[in-house]
PDB file of C-alpha atoms in Angstrom:
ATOM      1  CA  UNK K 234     132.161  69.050 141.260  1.00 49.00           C
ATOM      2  CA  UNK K 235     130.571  68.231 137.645  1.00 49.00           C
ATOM      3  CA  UNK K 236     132.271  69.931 134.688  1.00 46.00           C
ATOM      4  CA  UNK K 237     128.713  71.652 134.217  1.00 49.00           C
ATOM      5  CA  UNK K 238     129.033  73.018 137.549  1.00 48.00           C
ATOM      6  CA  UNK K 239     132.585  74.332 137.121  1.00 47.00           C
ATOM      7  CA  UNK K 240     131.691  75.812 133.883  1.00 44.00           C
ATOM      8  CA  UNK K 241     129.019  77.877 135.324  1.00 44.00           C
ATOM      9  CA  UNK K 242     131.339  79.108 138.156  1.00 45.00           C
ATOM     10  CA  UNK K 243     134.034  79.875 135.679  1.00 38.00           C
ATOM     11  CA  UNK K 244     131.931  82.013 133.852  1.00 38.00           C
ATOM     12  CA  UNK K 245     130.033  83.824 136.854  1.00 42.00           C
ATOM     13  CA  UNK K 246     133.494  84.212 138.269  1.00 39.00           C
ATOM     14  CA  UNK K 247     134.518  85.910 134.963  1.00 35.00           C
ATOM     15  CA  UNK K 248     131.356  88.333 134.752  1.00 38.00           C
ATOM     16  CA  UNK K 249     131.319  89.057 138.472  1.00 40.00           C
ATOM     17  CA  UNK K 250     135.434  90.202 137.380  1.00 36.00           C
ATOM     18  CA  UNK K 251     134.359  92.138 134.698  1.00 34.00           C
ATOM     19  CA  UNK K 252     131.528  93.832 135.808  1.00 36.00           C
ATOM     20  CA  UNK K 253     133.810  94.948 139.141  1.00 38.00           C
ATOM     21  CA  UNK K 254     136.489  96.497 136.616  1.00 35.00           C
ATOM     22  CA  UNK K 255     133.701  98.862 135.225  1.00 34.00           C
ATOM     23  CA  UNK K 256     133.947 100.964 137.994  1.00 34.00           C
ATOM     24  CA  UNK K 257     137.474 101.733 136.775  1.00 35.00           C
ATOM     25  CA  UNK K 258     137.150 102.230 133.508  1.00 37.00           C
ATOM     26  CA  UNK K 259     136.402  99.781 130.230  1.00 36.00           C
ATOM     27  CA  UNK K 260     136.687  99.237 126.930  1.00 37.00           C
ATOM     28  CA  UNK K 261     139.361 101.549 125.470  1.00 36.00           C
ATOM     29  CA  UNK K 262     138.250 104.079 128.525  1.00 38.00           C
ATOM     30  CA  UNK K 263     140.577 103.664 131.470  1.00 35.00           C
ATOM     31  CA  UNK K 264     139.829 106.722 133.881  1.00 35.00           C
ATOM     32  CA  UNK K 265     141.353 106.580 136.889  1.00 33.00           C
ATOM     33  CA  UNK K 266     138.124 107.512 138.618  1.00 35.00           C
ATOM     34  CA  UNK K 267     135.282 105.360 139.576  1.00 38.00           C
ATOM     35  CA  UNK K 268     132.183 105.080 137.218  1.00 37.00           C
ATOM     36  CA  UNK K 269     128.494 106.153 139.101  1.00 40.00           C
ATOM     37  CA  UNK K 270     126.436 103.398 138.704  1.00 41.00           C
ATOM     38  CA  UNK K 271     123.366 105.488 139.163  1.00 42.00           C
ATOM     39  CA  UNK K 272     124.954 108.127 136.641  1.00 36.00           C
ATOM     40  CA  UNK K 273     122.383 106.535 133.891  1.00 36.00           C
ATOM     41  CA  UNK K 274     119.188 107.147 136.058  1.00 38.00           C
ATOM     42  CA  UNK K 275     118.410 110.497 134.194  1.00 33.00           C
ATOM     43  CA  UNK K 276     118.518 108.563 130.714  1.00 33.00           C
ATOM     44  CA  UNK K 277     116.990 105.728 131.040  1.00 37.00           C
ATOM     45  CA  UNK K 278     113.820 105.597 128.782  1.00 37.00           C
ATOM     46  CA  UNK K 279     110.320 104.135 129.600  1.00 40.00           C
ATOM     47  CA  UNK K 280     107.755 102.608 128.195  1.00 39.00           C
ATOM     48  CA  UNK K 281     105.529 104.449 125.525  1.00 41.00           C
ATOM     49  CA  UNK K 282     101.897 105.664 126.277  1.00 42.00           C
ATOM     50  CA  UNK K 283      99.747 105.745 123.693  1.00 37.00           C
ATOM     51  CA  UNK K 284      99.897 109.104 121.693  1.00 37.00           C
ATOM     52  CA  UNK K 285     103.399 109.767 123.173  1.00 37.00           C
ATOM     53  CA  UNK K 286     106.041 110.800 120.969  1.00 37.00           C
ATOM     54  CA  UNK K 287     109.086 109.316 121.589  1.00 39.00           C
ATOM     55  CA  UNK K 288     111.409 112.199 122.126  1.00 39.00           C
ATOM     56  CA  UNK K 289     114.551 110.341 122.548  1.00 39.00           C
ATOM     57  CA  UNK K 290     114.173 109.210 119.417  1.00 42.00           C
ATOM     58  CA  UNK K 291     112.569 111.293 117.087  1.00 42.00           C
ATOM     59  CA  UNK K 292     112.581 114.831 118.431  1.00 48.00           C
ATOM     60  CA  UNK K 293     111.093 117.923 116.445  1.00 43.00           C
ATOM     61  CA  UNK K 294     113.396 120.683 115.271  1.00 50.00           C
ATOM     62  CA  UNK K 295     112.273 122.521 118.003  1.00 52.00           C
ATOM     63  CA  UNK K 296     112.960 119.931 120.015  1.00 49.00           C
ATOM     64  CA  UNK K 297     116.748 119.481 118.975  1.00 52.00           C
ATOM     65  CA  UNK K 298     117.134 123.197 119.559  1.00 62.00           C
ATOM     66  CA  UNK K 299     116.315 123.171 122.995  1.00 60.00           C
ATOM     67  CA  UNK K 300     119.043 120.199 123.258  1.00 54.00           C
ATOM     68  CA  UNK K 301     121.578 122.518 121.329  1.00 58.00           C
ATOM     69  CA  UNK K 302     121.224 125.053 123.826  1.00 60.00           C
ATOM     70  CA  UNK K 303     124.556 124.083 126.439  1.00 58.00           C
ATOM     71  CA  UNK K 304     127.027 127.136 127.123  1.00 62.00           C
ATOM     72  CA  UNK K 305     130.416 126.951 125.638  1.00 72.00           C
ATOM     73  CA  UNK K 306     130.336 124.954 122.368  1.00 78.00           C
ATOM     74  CA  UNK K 307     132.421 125.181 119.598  1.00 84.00           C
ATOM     75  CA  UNK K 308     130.508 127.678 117.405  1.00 84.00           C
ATOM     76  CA  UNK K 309     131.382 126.268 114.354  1.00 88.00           C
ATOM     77  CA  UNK K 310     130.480 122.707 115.758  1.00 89.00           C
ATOM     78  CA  UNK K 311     127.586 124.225 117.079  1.00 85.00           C
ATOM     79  CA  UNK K 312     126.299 125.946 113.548  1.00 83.00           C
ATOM     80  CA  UNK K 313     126.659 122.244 111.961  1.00 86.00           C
ATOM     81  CA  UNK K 314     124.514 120.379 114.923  1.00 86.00           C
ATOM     82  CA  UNK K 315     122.101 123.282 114.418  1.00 84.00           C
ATOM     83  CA  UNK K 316     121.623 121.870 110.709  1.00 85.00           C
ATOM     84  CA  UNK K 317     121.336 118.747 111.556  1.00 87.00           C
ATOM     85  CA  UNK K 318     117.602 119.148 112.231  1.00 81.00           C
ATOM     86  CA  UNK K 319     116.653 120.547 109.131  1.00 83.00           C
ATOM     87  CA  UNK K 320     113.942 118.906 107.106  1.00 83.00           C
ATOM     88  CA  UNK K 321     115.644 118.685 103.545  1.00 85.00           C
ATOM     89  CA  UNK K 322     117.836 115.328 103.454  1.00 88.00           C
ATOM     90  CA  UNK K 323     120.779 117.129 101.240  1.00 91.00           C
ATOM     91  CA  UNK K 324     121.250 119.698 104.025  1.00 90.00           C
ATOM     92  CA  UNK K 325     121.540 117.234 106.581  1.00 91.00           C
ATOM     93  CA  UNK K 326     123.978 115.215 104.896  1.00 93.00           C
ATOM     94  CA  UNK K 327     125.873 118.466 104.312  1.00 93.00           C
ATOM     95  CA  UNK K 328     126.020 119.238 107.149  1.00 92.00           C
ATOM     96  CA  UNK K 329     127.275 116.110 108.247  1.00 94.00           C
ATOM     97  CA  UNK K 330     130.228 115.741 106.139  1.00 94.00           C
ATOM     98  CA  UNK K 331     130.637 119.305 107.437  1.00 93.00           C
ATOM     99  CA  UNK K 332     130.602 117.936 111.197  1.00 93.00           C
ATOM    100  CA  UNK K 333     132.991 115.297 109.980  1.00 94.00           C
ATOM    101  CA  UNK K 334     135.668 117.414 108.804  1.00 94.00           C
ATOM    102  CA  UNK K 335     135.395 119.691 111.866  1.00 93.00           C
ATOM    103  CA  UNK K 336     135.594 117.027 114.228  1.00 94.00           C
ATOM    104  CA  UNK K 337     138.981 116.237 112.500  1.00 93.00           C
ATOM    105  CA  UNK K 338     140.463 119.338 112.778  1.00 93.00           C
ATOM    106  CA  UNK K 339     139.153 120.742 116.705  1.00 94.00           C
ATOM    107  CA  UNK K 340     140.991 119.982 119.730  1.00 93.00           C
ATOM    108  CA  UNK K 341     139.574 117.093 121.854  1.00 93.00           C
ATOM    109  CA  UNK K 342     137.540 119.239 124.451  1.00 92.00           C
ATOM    110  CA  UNK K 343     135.833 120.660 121.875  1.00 93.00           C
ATOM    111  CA  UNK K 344     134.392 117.287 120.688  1.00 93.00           C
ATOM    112  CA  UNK K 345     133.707 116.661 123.893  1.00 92.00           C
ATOM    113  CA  UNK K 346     131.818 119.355 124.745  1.00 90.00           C
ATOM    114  CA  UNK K 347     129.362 119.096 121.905  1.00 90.00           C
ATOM    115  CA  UNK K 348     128.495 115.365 123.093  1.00 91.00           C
ATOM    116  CA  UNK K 349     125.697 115.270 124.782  1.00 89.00           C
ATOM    117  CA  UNK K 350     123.652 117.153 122.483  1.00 88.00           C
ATOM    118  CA  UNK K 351     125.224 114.876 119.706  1.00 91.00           C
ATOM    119  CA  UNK K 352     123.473 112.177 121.537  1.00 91.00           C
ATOM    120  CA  UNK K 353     120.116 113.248 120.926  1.00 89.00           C
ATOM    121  CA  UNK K 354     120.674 114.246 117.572  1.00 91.00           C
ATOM    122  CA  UNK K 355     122.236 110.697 116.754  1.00 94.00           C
ATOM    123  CA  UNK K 356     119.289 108.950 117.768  1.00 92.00           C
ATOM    124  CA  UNK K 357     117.341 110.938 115.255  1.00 90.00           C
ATOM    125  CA  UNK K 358     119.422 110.475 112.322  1.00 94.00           C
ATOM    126  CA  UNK K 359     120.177 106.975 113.334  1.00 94.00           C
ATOM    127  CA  UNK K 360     116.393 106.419 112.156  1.00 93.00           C
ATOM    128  CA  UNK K 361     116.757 108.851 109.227  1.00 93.00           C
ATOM    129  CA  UNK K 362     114.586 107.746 106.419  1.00 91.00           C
ATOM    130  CA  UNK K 363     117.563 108.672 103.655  1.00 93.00           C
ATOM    131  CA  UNK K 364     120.422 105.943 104.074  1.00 94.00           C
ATOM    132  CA  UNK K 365     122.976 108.468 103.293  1.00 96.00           C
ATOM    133  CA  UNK K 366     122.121 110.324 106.077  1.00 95.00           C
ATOM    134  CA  UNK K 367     122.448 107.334 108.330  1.00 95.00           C
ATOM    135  CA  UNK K 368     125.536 106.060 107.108  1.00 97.00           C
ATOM    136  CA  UNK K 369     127.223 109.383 107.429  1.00 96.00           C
ATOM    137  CA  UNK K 370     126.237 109.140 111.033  1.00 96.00           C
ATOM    138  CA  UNK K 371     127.343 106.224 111.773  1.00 96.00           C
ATOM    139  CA  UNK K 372     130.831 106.918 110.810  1.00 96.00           C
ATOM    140  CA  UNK K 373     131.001 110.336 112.610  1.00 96.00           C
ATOM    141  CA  UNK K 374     129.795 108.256 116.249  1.00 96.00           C
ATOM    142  CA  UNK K 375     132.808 105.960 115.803  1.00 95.00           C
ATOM    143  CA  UNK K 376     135.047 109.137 115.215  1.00 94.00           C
ATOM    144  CA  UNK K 377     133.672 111.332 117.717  1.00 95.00           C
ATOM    145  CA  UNK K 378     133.634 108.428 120.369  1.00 95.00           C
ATOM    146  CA  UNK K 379     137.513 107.736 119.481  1.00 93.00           C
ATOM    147  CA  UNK K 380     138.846 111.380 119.964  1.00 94.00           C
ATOM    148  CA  UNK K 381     136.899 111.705 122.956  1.00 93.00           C
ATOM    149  CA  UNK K 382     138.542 108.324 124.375  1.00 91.00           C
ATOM    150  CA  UNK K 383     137.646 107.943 128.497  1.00 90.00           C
ATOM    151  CA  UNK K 384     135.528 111.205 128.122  1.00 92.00           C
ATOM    152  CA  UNK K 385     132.744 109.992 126.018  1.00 92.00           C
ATOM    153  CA  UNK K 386     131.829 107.682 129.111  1.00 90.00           C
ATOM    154  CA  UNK K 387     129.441 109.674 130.383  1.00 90.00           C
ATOM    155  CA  UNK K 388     127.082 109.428 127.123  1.00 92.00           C
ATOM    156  CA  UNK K 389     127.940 105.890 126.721  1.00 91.00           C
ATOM    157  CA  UNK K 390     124.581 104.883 128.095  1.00 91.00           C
ATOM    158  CA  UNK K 391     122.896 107.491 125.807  1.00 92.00           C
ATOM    159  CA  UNK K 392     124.507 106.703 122.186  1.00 94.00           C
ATOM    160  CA  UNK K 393     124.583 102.891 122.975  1.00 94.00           C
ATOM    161  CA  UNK K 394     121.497 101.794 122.392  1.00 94.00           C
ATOM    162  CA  UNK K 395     121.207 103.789 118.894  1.00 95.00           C
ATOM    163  CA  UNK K 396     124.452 102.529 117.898  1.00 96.00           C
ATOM    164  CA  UNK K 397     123.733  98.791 118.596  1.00 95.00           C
ATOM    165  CA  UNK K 398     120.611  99.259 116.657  1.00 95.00           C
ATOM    166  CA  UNK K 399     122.152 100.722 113.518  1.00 96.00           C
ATOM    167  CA  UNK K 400     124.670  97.942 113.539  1.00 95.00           C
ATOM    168  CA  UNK K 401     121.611  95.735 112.298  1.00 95.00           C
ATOM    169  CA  UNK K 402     120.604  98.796 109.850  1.00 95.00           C
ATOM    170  CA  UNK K 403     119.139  97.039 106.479  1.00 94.00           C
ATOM    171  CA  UNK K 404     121.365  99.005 104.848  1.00 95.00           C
ATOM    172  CA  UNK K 405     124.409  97.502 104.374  1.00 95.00           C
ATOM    173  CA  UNK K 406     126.901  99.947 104.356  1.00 96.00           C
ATOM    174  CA  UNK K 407     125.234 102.186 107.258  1.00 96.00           C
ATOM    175  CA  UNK K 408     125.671  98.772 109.705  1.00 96.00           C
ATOM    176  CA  UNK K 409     129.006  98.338 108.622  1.00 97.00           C
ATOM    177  CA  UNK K 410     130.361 101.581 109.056  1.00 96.00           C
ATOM    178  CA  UNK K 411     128.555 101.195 112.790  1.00 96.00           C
ATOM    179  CA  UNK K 412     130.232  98.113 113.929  1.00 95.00           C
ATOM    180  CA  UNK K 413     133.272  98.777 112.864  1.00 95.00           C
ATOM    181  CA  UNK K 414     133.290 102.231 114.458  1.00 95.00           C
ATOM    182  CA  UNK K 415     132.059 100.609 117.356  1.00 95.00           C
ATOM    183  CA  UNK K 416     134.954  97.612 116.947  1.00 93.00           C
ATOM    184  CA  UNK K 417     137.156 100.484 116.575  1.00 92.00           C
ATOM    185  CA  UNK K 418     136.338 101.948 119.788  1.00 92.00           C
ATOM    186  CA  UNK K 419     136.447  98.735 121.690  1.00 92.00           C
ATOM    187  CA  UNK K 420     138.256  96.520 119.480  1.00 90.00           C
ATOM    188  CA  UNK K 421     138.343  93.225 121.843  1.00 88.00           C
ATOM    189  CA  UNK K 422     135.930  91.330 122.694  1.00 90.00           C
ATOM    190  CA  UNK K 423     135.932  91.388 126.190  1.00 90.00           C
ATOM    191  CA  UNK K 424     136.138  94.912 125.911  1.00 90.00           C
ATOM    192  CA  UNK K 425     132.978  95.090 123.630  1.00 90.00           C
ATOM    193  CA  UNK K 426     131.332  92.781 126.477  1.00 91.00           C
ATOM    194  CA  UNK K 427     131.978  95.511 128.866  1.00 90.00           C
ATOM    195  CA  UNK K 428     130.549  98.296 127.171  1.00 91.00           C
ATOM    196  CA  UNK K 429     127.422  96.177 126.860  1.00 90.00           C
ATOM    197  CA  UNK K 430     127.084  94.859 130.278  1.00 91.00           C
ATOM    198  CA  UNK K 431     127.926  98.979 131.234  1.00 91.00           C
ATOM    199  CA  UNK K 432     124.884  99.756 129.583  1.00 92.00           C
ATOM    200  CA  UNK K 433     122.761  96.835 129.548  1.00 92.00           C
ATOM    201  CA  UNK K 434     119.290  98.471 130.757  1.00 92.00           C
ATOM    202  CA  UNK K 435     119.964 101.220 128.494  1.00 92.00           C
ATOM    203  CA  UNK K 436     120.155  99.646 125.683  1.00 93.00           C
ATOM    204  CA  UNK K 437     117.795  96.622 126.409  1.00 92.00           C
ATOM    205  CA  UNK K 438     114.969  99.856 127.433  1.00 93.00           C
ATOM    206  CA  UNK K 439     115.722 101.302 124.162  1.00 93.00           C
ATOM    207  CA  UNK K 440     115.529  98.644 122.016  1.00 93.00           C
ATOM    208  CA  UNK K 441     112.158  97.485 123.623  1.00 93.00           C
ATOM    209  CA  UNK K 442     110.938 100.816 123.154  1.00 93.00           C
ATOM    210  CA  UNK K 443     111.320 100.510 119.683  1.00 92.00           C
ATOM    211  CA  UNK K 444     109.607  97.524 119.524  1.00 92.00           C
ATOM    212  CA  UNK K 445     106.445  98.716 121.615  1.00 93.00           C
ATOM    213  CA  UNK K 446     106.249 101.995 119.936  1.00 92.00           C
ATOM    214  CA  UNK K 447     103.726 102.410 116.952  1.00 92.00           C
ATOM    215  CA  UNK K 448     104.617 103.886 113.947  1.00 91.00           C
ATOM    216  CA  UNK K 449     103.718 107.509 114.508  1.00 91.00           C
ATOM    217  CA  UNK K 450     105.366 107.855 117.600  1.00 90.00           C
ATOM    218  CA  UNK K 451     109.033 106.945 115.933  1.00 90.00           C
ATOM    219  CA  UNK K 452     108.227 109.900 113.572  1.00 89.00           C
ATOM    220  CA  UNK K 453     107.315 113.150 113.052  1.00 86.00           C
ATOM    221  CA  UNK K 454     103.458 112.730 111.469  1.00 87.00           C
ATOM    222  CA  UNK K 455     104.015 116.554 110.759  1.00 87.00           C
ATOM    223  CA  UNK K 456     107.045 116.256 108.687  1.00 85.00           C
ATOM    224  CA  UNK K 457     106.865 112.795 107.348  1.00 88.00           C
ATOM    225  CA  UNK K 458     104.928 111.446 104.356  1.00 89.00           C
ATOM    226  CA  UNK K 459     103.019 108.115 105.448  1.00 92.00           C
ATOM    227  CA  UNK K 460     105.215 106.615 102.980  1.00 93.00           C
ATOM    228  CA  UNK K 461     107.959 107.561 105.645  1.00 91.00           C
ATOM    229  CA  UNK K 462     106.590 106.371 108.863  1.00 91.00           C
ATOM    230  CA  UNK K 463     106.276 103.282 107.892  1.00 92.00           C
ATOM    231  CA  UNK K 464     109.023 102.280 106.126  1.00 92.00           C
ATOM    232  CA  UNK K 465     110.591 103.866 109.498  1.00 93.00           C
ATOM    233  CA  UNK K 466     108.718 102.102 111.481  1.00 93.00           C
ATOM    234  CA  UNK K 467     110.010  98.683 109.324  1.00 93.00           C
ATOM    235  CA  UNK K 468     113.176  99.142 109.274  1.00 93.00           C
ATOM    236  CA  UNK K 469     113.572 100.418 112.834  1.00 94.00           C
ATOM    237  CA  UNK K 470     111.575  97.706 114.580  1.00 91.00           C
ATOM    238  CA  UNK K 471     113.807  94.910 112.374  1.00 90.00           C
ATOM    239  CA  UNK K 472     117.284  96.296 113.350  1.00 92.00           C
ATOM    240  CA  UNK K 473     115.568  96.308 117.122  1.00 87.00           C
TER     241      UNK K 473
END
């Protein structure tokens, strides 16, 4: 056998390994029960259309409302989530360092339970077009993701593609404070491999939906200056 040869088998003998532990758990997530492989079907995002808004990753505030709306949250949490959609960029960030400190003090379920609708408001601040606003976000995904440990697997395939993306933010700071909540959360390598290869065609369909989308459908042409949708637009397809 060539050394090429071997090489290859070593290393399709390590990914066929690795993708085979997924199904009990990766990263720092080690449930006992077995992950649905199909569990990301309802997610997954496709292609633009011309004209189509892309909800997943710029909704309206209407929009985010109707993703608020899930029985049994944390009313305070919920009150904060609920300002996250609001146009001025000062009550947002309030809001956020609001979120933060909540976060800190509520019992585990209760993160929990406000994470799906956390997903679809991160991937609309992730784009933000004030970096303190993005930044902020990015350090409450790597907190929320650590409390909720094994049970923020589930959303994985929702907040990963967002969070990838922001880790090339041009902003500095913002894609620091995402990779190193996301080395926090997974802080080996192989580990980091896994969470990738767990949601591989979620986050390679997001990030090429970025980059096929034009600039009005990452925004909201009815809030946003043009000023704004294209320095969106920039930014958004260079951290794709």
């Amino acid at each position: 056998m060539s050394k090429q040869h071997g090489a290859k088998s070593t290393k399709a003998a390590a990914a066929t390994g690795l993708a085979a532990g997924l199904g009990r758990g990766f990263g720092g997530f080690t449930g006992s029960q077995a992950i649905d492989p199909n569990a990301a079907a309802a997610f997954r995002v496709q292609a633009p259309s011309a004209g189509t808004p892309i909800s997943t990753q710029i909704d309206a505030p209407d929009q985010i409302e109707n993703h608020l709306a899930v029985p049994d949250l944390d009313r305070e949490l919920m009150q904060c989530l609920q300002h996250l959609g609001k146009r001025d960029s000062t009550t947002r960030l309030k809001a956020l360092q609001a979120f933060s400190s909540l976060v800190s003090s509520k019992p585990a379920s209760a993160v929990v339970g406000v994470l799906r609708p956390w997903c679809y408001v991160y991937a609309k601040l992730s784009t933000d077009t004030h970096r303190a606003v993005r930044l902020e976000a990015a350090r409450l995904l790597g907190q929320m993701v650590s409390i909720a440990g094994k049970a923020a697997v589930p959303h994985l395939r929702m907040l990963l593609g967002p969070w990838i993306a922001a880790q090339h933010d041009p902003h500095g700071d913002t894609a620091a404070a995402a990779r190193t909540g996301f080395q926090s959360c997974f802080p080996s390598e192989q580990k980091r491999v896994g969470a990738l290869l767990f949601c591989c065609s979620e986050v390679v369909a997001h990030l090429t939906t970025n980059i096929l989308s034009t600039p009005e459908q990452l925004s909201d042409p009815r809030r946003d200056s043009s000023v704004e949708i294209e320095e969106r637009y920039e930014r958004v397809l260079s951290a794709s």
